[in-house]
Short mmCIF file of C-alpha atoms in Angstrom, two decimals:
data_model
loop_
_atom_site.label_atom_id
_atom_site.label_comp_id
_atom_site.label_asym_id
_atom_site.label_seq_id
_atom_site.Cartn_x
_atom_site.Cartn_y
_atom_site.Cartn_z
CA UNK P 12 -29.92 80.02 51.13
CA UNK P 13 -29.25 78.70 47.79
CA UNK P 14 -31.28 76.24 45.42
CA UNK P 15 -30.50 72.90 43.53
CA UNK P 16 -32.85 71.74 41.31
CA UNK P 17 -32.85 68.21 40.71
CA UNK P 18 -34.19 67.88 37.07
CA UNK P 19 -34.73 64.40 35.96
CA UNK P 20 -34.09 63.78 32.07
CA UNK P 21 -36.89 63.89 29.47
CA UNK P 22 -38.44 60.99 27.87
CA UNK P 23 -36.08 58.61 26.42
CA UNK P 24 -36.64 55.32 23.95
CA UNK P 25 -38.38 53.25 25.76
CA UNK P 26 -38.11 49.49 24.41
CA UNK P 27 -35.35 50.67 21.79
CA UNK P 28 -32.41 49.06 21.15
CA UNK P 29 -30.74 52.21 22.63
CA UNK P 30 -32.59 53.70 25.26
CA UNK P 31 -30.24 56.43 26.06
CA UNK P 32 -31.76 58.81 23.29
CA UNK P 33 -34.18 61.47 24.00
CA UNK P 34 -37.58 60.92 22.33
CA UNK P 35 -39.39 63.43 20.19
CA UNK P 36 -41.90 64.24 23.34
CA UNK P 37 -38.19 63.64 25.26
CA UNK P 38 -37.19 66.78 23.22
CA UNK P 39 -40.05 69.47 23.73
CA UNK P 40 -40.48 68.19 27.20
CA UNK P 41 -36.72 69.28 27.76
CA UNK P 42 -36.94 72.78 25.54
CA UNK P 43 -40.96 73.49 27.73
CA UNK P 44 -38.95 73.09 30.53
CA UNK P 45 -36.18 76.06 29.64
CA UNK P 46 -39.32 77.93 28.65
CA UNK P 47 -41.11 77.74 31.52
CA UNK P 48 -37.69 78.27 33.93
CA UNK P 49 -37.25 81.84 31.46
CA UNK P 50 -40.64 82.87 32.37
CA UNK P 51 -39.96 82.61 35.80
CA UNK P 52 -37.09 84.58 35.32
CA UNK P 53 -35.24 81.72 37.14
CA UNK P 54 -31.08 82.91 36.75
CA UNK P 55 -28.69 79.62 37.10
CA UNK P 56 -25.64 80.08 38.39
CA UNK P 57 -24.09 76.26 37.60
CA UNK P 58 -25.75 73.56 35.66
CA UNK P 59 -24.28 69.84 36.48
CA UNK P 60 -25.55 66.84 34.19
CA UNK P 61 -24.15 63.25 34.57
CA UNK P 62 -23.05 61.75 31.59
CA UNK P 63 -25.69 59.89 30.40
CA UNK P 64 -26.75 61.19 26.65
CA UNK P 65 -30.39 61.71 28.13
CA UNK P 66 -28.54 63.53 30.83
CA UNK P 67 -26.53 65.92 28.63
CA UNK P 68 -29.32 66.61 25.62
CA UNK P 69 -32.24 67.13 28.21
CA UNK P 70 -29.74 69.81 29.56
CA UNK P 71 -28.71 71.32 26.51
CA UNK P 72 -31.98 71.59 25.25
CA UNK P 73 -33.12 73.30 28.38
CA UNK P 74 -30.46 75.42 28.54
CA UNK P 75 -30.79 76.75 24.66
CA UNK P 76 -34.32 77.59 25.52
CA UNK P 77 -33.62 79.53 28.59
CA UNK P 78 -31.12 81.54 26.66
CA UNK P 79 -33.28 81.99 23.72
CA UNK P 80 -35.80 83.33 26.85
CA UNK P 81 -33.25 86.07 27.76
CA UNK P 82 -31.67 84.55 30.43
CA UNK P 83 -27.76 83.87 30.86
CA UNK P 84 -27.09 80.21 31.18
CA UNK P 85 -23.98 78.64 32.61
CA UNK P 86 -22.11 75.89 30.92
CA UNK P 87 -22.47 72.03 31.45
CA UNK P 88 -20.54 70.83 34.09
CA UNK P 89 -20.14 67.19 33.78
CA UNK P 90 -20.51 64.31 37.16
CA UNK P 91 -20.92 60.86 36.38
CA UNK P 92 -21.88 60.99 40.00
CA UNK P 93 -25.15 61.93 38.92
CA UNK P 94 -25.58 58.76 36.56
CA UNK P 95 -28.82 56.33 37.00
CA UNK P 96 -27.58 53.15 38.69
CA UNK P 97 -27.52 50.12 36.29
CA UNK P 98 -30.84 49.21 35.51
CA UNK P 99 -30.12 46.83 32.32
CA UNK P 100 -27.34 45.14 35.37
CA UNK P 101 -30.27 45.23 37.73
CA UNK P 102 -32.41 42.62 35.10
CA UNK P 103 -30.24 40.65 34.46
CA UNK P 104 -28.43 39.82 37.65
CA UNK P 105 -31.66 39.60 39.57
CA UNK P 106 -34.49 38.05 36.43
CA UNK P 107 -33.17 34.67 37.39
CA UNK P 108 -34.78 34.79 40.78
CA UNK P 109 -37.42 36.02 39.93
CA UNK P 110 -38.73 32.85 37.27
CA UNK P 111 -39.97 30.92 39.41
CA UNK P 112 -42.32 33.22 40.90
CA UNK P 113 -42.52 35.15 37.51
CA UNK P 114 -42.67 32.53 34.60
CA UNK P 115 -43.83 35.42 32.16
CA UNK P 116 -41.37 37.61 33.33
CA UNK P 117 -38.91 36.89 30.03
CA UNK P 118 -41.33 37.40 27.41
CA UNK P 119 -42.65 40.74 29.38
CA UNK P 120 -39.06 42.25 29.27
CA UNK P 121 -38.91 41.03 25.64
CA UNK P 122 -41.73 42.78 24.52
CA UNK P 123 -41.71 45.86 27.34
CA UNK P 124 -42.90 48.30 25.27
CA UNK P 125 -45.88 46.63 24.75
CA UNK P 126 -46.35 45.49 28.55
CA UNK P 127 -45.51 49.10 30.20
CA UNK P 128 -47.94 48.11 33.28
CA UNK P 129 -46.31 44.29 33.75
CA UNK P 130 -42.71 45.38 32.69
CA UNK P 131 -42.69 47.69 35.90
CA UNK P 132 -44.70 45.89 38.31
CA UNK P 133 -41.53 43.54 37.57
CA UNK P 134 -39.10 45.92 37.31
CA UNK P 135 -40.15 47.60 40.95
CA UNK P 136 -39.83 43.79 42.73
CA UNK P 137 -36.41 43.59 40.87
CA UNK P 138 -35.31 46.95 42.26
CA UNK P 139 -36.72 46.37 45.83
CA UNK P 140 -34.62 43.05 45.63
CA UNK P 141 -31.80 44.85 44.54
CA UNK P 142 -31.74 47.60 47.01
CA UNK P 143 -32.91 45.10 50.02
CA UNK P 144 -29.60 42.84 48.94
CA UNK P 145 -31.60 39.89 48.93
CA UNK P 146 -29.41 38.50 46.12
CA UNK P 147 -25.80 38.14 45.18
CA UNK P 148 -25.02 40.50 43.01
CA UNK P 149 -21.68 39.30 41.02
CA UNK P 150 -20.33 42.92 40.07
CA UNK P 151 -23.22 45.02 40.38
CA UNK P 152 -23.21 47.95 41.59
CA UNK P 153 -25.15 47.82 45.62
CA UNK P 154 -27.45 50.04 46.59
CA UNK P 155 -25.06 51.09 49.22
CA UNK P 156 -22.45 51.81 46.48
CA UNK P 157 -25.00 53.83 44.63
CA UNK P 158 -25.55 56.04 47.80
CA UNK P 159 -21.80 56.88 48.08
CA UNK P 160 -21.38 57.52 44.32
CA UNK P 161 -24.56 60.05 44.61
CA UNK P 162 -23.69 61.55 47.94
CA UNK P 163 -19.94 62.22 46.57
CA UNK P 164 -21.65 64.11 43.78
CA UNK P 165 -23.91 65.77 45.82
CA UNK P 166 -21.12 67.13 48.62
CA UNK P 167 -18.88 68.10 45.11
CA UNK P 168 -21.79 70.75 43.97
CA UNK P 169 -22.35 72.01 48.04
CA UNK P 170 -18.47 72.55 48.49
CA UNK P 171 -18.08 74.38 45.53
CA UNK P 172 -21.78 76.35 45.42
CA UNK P 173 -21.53 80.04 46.15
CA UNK P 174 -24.20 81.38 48.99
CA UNK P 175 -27.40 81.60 46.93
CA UNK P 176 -26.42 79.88 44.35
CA UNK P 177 -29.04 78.39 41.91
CA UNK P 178 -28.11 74.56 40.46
CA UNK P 179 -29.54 72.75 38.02
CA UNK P 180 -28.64 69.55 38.20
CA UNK P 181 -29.83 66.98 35.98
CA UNK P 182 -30.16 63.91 36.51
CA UNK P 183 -32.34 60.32 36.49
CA UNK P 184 -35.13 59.12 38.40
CA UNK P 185 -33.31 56.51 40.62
CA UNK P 186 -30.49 58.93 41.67
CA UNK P 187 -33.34 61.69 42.82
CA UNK P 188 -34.50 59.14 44.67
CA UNK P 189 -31.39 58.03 46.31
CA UNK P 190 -31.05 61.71 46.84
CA UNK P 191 -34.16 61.69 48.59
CA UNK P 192 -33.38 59.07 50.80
CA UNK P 193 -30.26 61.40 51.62
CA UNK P 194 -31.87 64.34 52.55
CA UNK P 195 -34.97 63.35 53.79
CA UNK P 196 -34.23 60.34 55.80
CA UNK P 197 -36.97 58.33 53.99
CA UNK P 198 -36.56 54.54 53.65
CA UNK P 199 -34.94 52.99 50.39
CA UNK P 200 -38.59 51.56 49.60
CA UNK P 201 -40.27 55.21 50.79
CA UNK P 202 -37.93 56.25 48.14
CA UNK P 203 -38.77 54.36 45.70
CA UNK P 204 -42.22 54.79 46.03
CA UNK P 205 -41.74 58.45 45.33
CA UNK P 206 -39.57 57.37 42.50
CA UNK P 207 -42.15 55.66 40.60
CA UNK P 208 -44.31 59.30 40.50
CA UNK P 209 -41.56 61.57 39.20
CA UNK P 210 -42.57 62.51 35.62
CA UNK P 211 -39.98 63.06 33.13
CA UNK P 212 -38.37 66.78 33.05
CA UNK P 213 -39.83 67.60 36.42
CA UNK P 214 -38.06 69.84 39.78
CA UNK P 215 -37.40 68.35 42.15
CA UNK P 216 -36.49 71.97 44.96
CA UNK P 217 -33.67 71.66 47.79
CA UNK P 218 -32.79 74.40 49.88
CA UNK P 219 -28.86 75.16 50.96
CA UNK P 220 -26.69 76.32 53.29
CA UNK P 221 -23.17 75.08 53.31
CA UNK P 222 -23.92 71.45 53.59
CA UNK P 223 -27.33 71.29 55.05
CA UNK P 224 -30.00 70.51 52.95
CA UNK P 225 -33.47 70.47 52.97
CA UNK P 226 -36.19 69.48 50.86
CA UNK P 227 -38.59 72.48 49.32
CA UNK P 228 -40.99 71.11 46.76
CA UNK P 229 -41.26 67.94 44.87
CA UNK P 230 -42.05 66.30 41.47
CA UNK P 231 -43.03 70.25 39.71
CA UNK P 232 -44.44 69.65 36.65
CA UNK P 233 -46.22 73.05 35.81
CA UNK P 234 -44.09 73.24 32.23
CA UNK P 235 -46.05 70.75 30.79
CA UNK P 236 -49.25 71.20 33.00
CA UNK P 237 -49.79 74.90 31.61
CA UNK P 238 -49.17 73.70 27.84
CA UNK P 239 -52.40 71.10 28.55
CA UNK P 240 -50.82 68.61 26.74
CA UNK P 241 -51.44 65.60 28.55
CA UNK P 242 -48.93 63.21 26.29
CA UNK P 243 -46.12 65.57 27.49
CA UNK P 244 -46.99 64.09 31.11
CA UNK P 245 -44.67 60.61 30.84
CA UNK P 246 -42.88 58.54 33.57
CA UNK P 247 -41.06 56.64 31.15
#
C-alpha cells in the first residue's frame, strides 16, 4: 500500500493585513517538520502543494530540510485543488446573519488578533452555517463545491501514484477536513470538530491502494513535541 500525508501549512499571519505569509514560528515549524521526516528516514516519492503561498513555502521549507537531512526530495507539484475554501468569503457573506445574535461580532473580527478565543467561537458558527447552507451564498463557493474541488484533487494524486508510493501533500486545515469527511464518512460538523484540533505542520496518515483509502493516524505532531517547545504547538 502506499502513503499520503496530508500536511497542513505552518503558522501564518494571523490578524495581518496579508495572512497568506508564513510566520517566523510558521518557518521553523515547517523546516522541524523536514527534520523530523529525515530522521525517520521517510523517502517521498511526489510532493503536491496547492497554491496558496503558505502552501508552497511550508513545502519548500520542508523539503530543503529533508534534503539537507540526506534524503532525495521530489519537486513541487502544484493543485489548486488542494486550496483552503474561502474563509475571508465565508465572513463576509455570512457576518450579516449573524448581528443580530452577535452584536460584538464586528469589532471581534476587527480586532481578531486580540480576541483569538471569541474570533473562532464566531468563526466555527459561521462555518457550520456555511457548510449546513443555511444562507444564500451570492457566489461563494458551497460546501458541496468544496468537496468536488478536493475530491478531484484527491482522485488526480491516486490515478497517477505508483504502488507504494509516499505523498506529501500539503495543504490547509479545512481541506484535511473535507478530506476527512471523504474518507472516513464522518459528518461535515464531525469534521469540523476534528478540524479545529489540527495543529499547524502536523500528518495527517492515509493508506492506498488504487483508489481506496483509508485513514492511518491523525493530527502527528511529534516534530515539535520532541523539540519541547510548547510555542511551536499553534492552531492558528
Amino acid at each position: 500500500m502506499g502513503n499520503l500525508y496530508l500536511i497542513r501549512h505552518g503558522q501564518a499571519s494571523f490578524g495581518a493585513d496579508d495572512y497568506d505569509v508564513l510566520s517566523p514560528v510558521g518557518v521553523r515549524q515547517s523546516q522541524a517538520l523536514g527534520e523530523h521526516l529525515a530522521q525517520l528516514g521517510l523517502r517521498l516519492d511526489r510532493c503536491v502543494a496547492g497554491d496558496l503561498r503558505r502552501q508552497q513555502d511550508t513545502a519548500r521549507l520542508a523539503l530543503q530540510a529533508l534534503h539537507h537531512g540526506g534524503s532525495p526530495v521530489p519537486a513541487i507539484e502544484t493543485d489548486a485543488a488542494f486550496n483552503e475554501f474561502d474563509a475571508d468569503g465565508v465572513i463576509r457573506t455570512l457576518l450579516p446573519g449573524l448581528m443580530a445574535d452577535e452584536p460584538n461580532a464586528l469589532d471581534v473580527l476587527r480586532d481578531c488578533a486580540n480576541n483569538r478565543s471569541e474570533f473562532q467561537r464566531l468563526f466555527a458558527i459561521m462555518v457550520q452555517r456555511w457548510h449546513r447552507g443555511e444562507h444564500a451564498l451570492d457566489g461563494l463557493e458551497s460546501w458541496a463545491a468544496f468537496i468536488r474541488r478536493v475530491q478531484g484533487g484527491l482522485d488526480r494524486v491516486l490515478d497517477g501514484a505508483g504502488s507504494g508510493d509516499n505523498i506529501a501533500i500539503f495543504t490547509s486545515g479545512g481541506t484535511i477536513a473535507a478530506l476527512l469527511h471523504l474518507i472516513t464518512g464522518v459528518t461535515p460538523d464531525q469534521a469540523f470538530a476534528l478540524n479545529w484540533q489540527i495543529i499547524n505542520t502536523s500528518l495527517t496518515q492515509v493508506k492506498f491502494r488504487g483508489r481506496e483509502v483509508a485513514l492511518a493516524s491523525f493530527n502527528s505532531q511529534a516534530h515539535v513535541q520532541l523539540l519541547r517547545t510548547p510555542s511551536l504547538v499553534t492552531y492558528r
